[in-house]
mmCIF file of C-alpha atoms and ligand atoms in Angstrom:
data_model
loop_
_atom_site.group_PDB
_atom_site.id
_atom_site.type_symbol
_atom_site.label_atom_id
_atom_site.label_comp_id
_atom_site.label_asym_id
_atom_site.label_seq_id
_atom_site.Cartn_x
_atom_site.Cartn_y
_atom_site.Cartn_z
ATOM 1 C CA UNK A 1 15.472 10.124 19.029
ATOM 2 C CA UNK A 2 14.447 7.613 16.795
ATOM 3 C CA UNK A 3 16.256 6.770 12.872
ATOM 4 C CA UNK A 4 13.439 8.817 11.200
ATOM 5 C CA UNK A 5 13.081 11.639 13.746
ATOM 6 C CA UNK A 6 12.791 15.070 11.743
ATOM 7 C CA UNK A 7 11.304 12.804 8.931
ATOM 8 C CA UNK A 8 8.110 12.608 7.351
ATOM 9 C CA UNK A 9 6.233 9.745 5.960
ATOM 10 C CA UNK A 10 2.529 9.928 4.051
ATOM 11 C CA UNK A 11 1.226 6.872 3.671
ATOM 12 C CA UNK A 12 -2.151 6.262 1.779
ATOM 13 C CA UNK A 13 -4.797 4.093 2.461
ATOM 14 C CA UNK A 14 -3.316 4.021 5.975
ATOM 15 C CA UNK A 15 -6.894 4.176 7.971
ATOM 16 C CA UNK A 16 -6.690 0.295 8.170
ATOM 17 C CA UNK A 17 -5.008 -2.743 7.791
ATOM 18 C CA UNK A 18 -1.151 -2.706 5.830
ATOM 19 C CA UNK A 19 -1.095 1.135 5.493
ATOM 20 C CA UNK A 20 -2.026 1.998 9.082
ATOM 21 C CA UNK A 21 0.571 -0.495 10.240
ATOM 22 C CA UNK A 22 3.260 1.337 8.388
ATOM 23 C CA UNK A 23 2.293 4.253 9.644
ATOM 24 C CA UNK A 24 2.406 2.987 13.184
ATOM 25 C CA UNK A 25 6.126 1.697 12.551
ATOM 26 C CA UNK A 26 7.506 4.928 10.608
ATOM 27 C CA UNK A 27 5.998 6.836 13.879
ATOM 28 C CA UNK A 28 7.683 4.165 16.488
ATOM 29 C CA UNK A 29 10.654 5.517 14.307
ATOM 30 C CA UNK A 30 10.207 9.429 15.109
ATOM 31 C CA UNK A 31 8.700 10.371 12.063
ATOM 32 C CA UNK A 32 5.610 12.902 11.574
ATOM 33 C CA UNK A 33 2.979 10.898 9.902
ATOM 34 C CA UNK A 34 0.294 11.752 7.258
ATOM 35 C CA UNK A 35 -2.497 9.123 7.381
ATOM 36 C CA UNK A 36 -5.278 9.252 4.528
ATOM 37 C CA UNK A 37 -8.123 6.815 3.659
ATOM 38 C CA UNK A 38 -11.495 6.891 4.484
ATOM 39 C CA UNK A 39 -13.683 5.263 7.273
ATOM 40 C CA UNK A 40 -16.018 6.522 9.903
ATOM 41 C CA UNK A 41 -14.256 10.358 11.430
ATOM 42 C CA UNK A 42 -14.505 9.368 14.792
ATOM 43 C CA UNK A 43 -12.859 5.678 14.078
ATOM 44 C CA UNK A 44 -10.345 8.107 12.181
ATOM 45 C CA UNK A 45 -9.312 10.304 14.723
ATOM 46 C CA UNK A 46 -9.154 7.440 17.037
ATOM 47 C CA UNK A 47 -6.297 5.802 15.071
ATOM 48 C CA UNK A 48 -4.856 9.068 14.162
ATOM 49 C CA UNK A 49 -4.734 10.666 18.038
ATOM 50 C CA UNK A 50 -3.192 6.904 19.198
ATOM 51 C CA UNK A 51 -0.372 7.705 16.896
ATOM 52 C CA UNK A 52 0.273 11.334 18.408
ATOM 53 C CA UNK A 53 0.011 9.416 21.627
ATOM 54 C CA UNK A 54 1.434 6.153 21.550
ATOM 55 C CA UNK A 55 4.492 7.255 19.777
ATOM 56 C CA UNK A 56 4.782 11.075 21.092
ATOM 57 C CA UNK A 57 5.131 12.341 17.238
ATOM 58 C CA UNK A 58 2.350 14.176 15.002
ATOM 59 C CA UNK A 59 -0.123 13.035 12.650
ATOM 60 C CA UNK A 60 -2.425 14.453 10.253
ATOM 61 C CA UNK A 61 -5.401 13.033 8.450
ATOM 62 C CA UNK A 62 -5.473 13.598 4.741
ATOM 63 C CA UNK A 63 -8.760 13.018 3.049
ATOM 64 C CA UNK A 64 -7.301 12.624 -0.388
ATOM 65 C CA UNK A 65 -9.502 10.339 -2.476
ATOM 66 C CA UNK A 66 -6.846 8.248 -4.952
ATOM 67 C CA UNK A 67 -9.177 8.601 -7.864
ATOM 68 C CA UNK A 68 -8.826 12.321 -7.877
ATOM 69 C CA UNK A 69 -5.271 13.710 -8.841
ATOM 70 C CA UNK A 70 -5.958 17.528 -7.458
ATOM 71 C CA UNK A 71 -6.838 15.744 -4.401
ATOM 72 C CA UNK A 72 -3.572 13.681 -3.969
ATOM 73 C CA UNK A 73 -1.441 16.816 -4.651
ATOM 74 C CA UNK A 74 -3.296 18.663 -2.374
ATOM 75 C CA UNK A 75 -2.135 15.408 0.088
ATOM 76 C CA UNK A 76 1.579 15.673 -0.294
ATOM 77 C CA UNK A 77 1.063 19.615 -0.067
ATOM 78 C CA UNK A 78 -0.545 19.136 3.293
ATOM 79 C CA UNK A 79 2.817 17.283 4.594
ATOM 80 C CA UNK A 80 4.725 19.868 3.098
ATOM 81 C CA UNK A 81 2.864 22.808 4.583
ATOM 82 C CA UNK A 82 2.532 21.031 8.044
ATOM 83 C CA UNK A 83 6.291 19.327 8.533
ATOM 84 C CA UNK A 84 8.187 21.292 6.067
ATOM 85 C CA UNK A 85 8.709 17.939 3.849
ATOM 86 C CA UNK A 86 7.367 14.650 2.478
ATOM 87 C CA UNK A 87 11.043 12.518 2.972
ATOM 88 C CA UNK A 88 8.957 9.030 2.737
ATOM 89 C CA UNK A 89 5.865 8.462 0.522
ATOM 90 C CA UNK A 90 4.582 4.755 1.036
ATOM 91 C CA UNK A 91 1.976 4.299 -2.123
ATOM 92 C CA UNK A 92 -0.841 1.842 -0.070
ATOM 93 C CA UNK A 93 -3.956 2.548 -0.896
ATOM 94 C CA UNK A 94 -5.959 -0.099 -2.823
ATOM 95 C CA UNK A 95 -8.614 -2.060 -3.669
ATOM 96 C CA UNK A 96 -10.307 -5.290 -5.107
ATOM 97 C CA UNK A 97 -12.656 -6.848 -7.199
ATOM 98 C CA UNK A 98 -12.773 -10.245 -8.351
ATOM 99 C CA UNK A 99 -15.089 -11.331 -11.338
ATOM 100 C CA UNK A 100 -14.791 -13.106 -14.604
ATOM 101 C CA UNK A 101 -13.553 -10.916 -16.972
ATOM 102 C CA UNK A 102 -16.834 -10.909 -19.040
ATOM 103 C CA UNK A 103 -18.757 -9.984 -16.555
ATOM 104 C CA UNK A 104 -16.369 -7.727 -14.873
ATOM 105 C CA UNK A 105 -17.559 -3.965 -14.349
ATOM 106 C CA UNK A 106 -16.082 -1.104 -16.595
ATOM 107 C CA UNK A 107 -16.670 0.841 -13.647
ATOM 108 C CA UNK A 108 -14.690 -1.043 -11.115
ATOM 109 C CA UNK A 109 -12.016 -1.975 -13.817
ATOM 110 C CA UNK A 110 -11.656 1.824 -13.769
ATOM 111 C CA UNK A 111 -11.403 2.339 -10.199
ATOM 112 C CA UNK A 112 -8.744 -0.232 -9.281
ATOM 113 C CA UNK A 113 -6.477 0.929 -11.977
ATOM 114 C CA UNK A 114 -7.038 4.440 -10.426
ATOM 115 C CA UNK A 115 -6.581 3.921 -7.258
ATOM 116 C CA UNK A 116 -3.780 0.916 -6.848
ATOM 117 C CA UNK A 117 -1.922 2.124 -10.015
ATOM 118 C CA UNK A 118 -2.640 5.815 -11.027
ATOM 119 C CA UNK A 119 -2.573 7.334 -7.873
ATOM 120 C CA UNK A 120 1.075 5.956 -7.191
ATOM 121 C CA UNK A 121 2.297 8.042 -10.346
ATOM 122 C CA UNK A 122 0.330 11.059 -8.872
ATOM 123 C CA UNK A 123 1.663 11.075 -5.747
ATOM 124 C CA UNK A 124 5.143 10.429 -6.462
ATOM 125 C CA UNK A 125 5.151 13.281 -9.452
ATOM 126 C CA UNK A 126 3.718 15.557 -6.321
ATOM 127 C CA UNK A 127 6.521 13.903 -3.648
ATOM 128 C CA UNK A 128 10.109 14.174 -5.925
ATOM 129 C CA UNK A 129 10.462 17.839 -6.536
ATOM 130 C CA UNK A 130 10.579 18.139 -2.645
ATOM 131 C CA UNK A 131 12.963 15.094 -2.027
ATOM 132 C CA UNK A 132 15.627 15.769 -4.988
ATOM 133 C CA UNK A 133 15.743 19.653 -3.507
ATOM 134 C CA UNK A 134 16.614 17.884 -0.179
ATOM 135 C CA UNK A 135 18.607 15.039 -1.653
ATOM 136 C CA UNK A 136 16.756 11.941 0.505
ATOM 137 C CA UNK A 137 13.975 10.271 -0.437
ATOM 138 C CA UNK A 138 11.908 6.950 0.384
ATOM 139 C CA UNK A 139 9.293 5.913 -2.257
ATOM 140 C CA UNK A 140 7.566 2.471 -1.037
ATOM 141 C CA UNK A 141 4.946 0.494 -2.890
ATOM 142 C CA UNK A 142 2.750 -1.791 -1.603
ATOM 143 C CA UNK A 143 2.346 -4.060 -4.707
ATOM 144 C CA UNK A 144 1.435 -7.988 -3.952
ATOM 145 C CA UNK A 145 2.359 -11.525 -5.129
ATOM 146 C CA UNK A 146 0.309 -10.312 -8.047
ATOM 147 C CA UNK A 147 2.659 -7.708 -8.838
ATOM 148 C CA UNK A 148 4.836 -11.187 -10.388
ATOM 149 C CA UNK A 149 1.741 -14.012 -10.590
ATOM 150 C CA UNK A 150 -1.595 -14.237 -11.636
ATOM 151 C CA UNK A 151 -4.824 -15.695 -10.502
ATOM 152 C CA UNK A 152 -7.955 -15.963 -12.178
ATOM 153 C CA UNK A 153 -10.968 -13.651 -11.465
ATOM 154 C CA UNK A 154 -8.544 -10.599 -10.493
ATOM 155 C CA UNK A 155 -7.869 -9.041 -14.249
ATOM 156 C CA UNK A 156 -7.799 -5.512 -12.824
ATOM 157 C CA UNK A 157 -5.905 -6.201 -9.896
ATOM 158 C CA UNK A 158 -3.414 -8.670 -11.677
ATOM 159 C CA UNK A 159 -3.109 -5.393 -14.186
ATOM 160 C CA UNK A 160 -2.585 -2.706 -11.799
ATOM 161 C CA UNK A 161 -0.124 -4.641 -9.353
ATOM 162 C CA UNK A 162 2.163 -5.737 -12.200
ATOM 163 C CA UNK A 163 1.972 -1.868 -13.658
ATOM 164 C CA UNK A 164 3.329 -0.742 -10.289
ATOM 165 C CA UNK A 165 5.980 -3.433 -10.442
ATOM 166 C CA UNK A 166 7.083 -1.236 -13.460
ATOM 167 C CA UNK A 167 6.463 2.037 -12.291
ATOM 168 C CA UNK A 168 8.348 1.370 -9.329
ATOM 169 C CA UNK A 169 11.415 0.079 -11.726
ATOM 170 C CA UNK A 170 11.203 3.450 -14.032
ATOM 171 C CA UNK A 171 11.431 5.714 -11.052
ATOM 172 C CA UNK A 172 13.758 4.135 -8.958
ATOM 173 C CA UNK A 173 16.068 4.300 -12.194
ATOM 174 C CA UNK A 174 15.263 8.174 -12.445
ATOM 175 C CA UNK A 175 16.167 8.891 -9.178
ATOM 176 C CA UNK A 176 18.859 6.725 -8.631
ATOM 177 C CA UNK A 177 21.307 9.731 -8.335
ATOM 178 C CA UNK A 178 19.589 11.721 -5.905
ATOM 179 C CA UNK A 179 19.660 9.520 -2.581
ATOM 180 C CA UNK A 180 15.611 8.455 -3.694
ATOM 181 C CA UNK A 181 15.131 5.072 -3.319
ATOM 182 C CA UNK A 182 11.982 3.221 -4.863
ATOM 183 C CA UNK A 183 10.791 -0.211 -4.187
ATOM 184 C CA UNK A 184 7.690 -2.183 -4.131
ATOM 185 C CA UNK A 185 6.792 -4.762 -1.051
ATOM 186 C CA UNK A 186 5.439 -7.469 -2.149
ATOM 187 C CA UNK A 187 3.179 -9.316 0.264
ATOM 188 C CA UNK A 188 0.697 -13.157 -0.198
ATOM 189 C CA UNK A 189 -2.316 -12.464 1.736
ATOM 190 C CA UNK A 190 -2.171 -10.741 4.872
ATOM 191 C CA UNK A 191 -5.180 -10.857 7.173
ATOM 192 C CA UNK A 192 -6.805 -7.422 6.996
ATOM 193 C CA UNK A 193 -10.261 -6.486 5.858
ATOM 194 C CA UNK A 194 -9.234 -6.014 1.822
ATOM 195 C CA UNK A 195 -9.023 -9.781 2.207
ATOM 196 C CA UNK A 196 -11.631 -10.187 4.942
ATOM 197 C CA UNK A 197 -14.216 -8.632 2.028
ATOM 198 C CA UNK A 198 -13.092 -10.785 -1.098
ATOM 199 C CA UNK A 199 -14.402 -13.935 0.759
ATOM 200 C CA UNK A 200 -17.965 -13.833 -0.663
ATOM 201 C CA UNK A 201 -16.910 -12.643 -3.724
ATOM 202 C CA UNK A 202 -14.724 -15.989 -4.106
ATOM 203 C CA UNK A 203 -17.331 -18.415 -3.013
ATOM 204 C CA UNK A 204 -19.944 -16.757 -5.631
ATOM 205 C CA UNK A 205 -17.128 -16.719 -8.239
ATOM 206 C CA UNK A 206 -15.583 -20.127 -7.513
ATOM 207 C CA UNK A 207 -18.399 -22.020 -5.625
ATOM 208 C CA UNK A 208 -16.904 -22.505 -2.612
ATOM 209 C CA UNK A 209 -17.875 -22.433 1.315
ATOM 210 C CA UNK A 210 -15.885 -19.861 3.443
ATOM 211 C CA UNK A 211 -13.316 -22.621 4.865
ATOM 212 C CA UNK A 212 -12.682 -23.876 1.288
ATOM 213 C CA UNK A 213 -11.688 -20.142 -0.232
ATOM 214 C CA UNK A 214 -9.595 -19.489 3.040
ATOM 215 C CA UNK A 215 -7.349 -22.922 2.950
ATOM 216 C CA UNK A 216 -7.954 -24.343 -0.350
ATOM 217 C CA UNK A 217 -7.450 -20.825 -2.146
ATOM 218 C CA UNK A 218 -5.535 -18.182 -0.218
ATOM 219 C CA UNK A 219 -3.572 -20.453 2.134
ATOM 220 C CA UNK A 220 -3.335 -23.218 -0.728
ATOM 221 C CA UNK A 221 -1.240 -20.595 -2.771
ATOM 222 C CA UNK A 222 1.005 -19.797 0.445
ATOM 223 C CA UNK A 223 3.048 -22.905 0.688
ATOM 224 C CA UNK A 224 3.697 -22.163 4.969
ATOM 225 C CA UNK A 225 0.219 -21.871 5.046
ATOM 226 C CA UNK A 226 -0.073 -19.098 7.105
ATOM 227 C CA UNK A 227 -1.357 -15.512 6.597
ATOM 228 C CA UNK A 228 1.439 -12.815 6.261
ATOM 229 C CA UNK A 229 1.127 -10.524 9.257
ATOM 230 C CA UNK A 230 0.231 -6.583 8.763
ATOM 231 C CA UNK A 231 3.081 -6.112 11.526
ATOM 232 C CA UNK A 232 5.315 -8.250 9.278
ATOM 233 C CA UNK A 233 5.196 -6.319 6.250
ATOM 234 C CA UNK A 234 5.613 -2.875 8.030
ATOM 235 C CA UNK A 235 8.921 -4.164 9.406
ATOM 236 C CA UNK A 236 10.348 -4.631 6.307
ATOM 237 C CA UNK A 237 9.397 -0.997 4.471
ATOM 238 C CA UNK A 238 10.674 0.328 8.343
ATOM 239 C CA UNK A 239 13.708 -1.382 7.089
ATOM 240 C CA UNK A 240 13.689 0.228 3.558
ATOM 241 C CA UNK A 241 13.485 3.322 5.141
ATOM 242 C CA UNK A 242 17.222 3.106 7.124
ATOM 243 C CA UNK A 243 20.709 3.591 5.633
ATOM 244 C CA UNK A 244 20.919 -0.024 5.790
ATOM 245 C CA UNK A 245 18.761 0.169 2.279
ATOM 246 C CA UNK A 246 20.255 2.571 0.603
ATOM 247 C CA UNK A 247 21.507 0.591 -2.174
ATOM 248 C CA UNK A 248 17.873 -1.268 -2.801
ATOM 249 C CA UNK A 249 16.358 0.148 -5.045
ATOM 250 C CA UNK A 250 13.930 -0.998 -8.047
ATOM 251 C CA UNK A 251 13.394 -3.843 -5.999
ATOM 252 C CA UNK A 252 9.741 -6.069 -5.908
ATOM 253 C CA UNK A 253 10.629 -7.275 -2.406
ATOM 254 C CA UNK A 254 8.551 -10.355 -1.715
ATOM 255 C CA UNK A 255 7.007 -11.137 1.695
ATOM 256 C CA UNK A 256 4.677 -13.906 0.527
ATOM 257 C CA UNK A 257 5.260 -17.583 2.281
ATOM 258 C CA UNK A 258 7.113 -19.277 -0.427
ATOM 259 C CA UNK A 259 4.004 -18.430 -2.911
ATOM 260 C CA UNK A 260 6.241 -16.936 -5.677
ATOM 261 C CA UNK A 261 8.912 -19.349 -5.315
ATOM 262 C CA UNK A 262 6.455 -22.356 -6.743
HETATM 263 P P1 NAD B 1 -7.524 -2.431 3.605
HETATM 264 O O1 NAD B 1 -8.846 -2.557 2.909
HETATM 265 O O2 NAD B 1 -7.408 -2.839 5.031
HETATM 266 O O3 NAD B 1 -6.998 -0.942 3.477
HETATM 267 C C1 NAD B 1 -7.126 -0.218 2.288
HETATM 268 C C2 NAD B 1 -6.945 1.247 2.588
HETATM 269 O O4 NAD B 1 -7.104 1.996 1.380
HETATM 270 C C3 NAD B 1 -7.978 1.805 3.579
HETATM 271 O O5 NAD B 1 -7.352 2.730 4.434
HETATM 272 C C4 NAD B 1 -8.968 2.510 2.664
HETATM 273 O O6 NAD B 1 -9.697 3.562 3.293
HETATM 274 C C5 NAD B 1 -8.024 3.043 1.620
HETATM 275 N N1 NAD B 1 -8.684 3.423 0.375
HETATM 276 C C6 NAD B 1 -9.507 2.688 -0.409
HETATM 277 N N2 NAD B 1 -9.933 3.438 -1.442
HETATM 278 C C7 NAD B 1 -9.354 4.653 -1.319
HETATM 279 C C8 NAD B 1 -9.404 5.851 -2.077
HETATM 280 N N3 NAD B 1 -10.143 5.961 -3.203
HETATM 281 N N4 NAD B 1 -8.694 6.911 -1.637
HETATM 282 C C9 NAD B 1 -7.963 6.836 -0.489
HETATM 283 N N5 NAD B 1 -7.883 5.728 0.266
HETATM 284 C C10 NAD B 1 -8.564 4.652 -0.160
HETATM 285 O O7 NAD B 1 -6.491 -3.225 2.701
HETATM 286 P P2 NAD B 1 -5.021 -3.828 2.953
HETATM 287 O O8 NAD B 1 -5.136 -5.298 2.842
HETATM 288 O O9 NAD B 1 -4.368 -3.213 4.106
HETATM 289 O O10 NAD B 1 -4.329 -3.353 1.606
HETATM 290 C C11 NAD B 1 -3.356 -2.346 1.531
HETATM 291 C C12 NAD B 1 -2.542 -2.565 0.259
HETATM 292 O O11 NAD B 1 -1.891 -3.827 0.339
HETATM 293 C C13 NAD B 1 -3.360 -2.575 -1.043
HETATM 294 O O12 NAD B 1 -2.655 -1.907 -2.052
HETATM 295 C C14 NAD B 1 -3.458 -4.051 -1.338
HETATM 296 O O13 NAD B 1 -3.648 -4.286 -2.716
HETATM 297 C C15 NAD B 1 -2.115 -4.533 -0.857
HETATM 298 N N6 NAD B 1 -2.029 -5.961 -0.599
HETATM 299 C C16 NAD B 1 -2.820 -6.539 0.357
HETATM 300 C C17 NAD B 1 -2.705 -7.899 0.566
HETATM 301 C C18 NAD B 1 -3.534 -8.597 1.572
HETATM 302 O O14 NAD B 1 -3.526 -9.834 1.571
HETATM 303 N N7 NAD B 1 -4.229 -7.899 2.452
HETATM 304 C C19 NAD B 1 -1.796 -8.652 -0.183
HETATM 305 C C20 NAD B 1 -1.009 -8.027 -1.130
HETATM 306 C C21 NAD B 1 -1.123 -6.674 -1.327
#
């Protein structure tokens, strides 16, 4: 029996990087697992039968797209219907775009405030009627050192990380009474391929080689100048998930090398 056996956690954007490594942890825990994001269906059902069988508890694939409310409802109604409740919604999903802002796409502006800052409200408006009629509740959002700093080139993201910050604040306020905690994780850069794919983005904005954006941007903002590790930051929202959190919540918990402390 594990802490969060009986439990279950949907986690978006949880077909790679961050989000599959919570879901791996919460199901090394006990709990049933929804995974959602997109990606090839075989690589899919690859990661999602390796839960089943690595840690001997269920998982489901939700193909939820976070730019379409009806679609993330439908997502935390799937949970409900297959485990009987959604007890830990982890908000994940996202992605980037960096630009100058007057060049920077109305289109892609758009879909980065949809899906890493909408989609969080729509899910958890979905998730709470279910955890206050139980009277437990984990709501975790994967914000990022630009949920508290800036950097240039990253309007939308900056926007949409600091809004969940705040989002994360109101509800955990909200719920405070019913045994729902709320809190945002906080990470620097973390080697996965939401990073991996900014690279060429950076050079073209910023000039640079490959080596130069890796140490003398990413690293250079981390001051122990080493990549946060997916494994690392799914330790600490395993963590935020025991009764050893109970009392954090409305928290921006950072897991960033020293980068927010300068
Ligand atoms: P990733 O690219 O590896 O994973 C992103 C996930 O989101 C994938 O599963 C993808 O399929 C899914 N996704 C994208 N668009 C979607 C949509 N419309 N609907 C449903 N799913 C969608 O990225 P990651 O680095 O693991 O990032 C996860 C989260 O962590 C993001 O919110 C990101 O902003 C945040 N974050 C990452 C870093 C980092 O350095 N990697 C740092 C701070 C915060």
């Amino acid at each position: 029996m594990g802490t969060l056996s009986g439990k279950t956690a949907v986690v978006t954007g949880s077909t790679s990087g961050i989000g599959l490594a919570y879901a791996r942890a919460f199901a090394g825990a006990g709990a049933n697992i929804v995974i959602n994001g997109f990606g090839a269906p075989a690589d899919i059902e690859k990661e999602r039968s390796a839960i089943e069988k690595d840690f001997g508890v269920k998982a489901v694939h939700s193909p939820a797209d976070m730019t379409k409310p009806e679609e993330i409802a439908e997502m935390i109604a799937l949970g409900e219907k297959t485990y009987g409740s959604v007890d830990i919604l982890v908000n994940n999903a996202g992605v980037q775009f960096v630009s100058p802002i007057e060049e920077f796409p109305i289109d892609k502006w758009n879909m980065i405030i949809a899906i890493n800052l909408s989609s969080a409200f729509h899910s958890i408006r979905a998730a709470v009627p279910g955890m206050k009629k139980r009277g437990w509740g984990r709501i975790i959002n994967t914000a990022s050192a630009h949920s508290l700093v800036a950097s240039p080139f990253k309007s939308a993201y900056v926007s949409a990380k600091h809004g969940i910050a705040g989002l994360t604040k109101a509800v955990a306020l909200e719920l405070a009474t019913h045994k729902i905690t709320a809190n945002c994780i906080s990470p620097g850069y973390v080697w996965t391929p939401l990073v991996e794919k900014q690279i060429p983005d950076t050079m073209k904005a910023r000039g640079m080689t490959k080596e130069q954006v890796i140490n003398d941007v990413m690293l250079d903002a981390q001051p122990t100048k080493e990549f946060v590790t997916v494994e690392q930051v799914a330790a600490l929202a395993l963590f935020l998930c025991g009764d050893d959190a109970a009392q954090i919540t409305g928290a921006n918990l950072s897991i960033d090398g020293g980068w927010t402390a300068a």
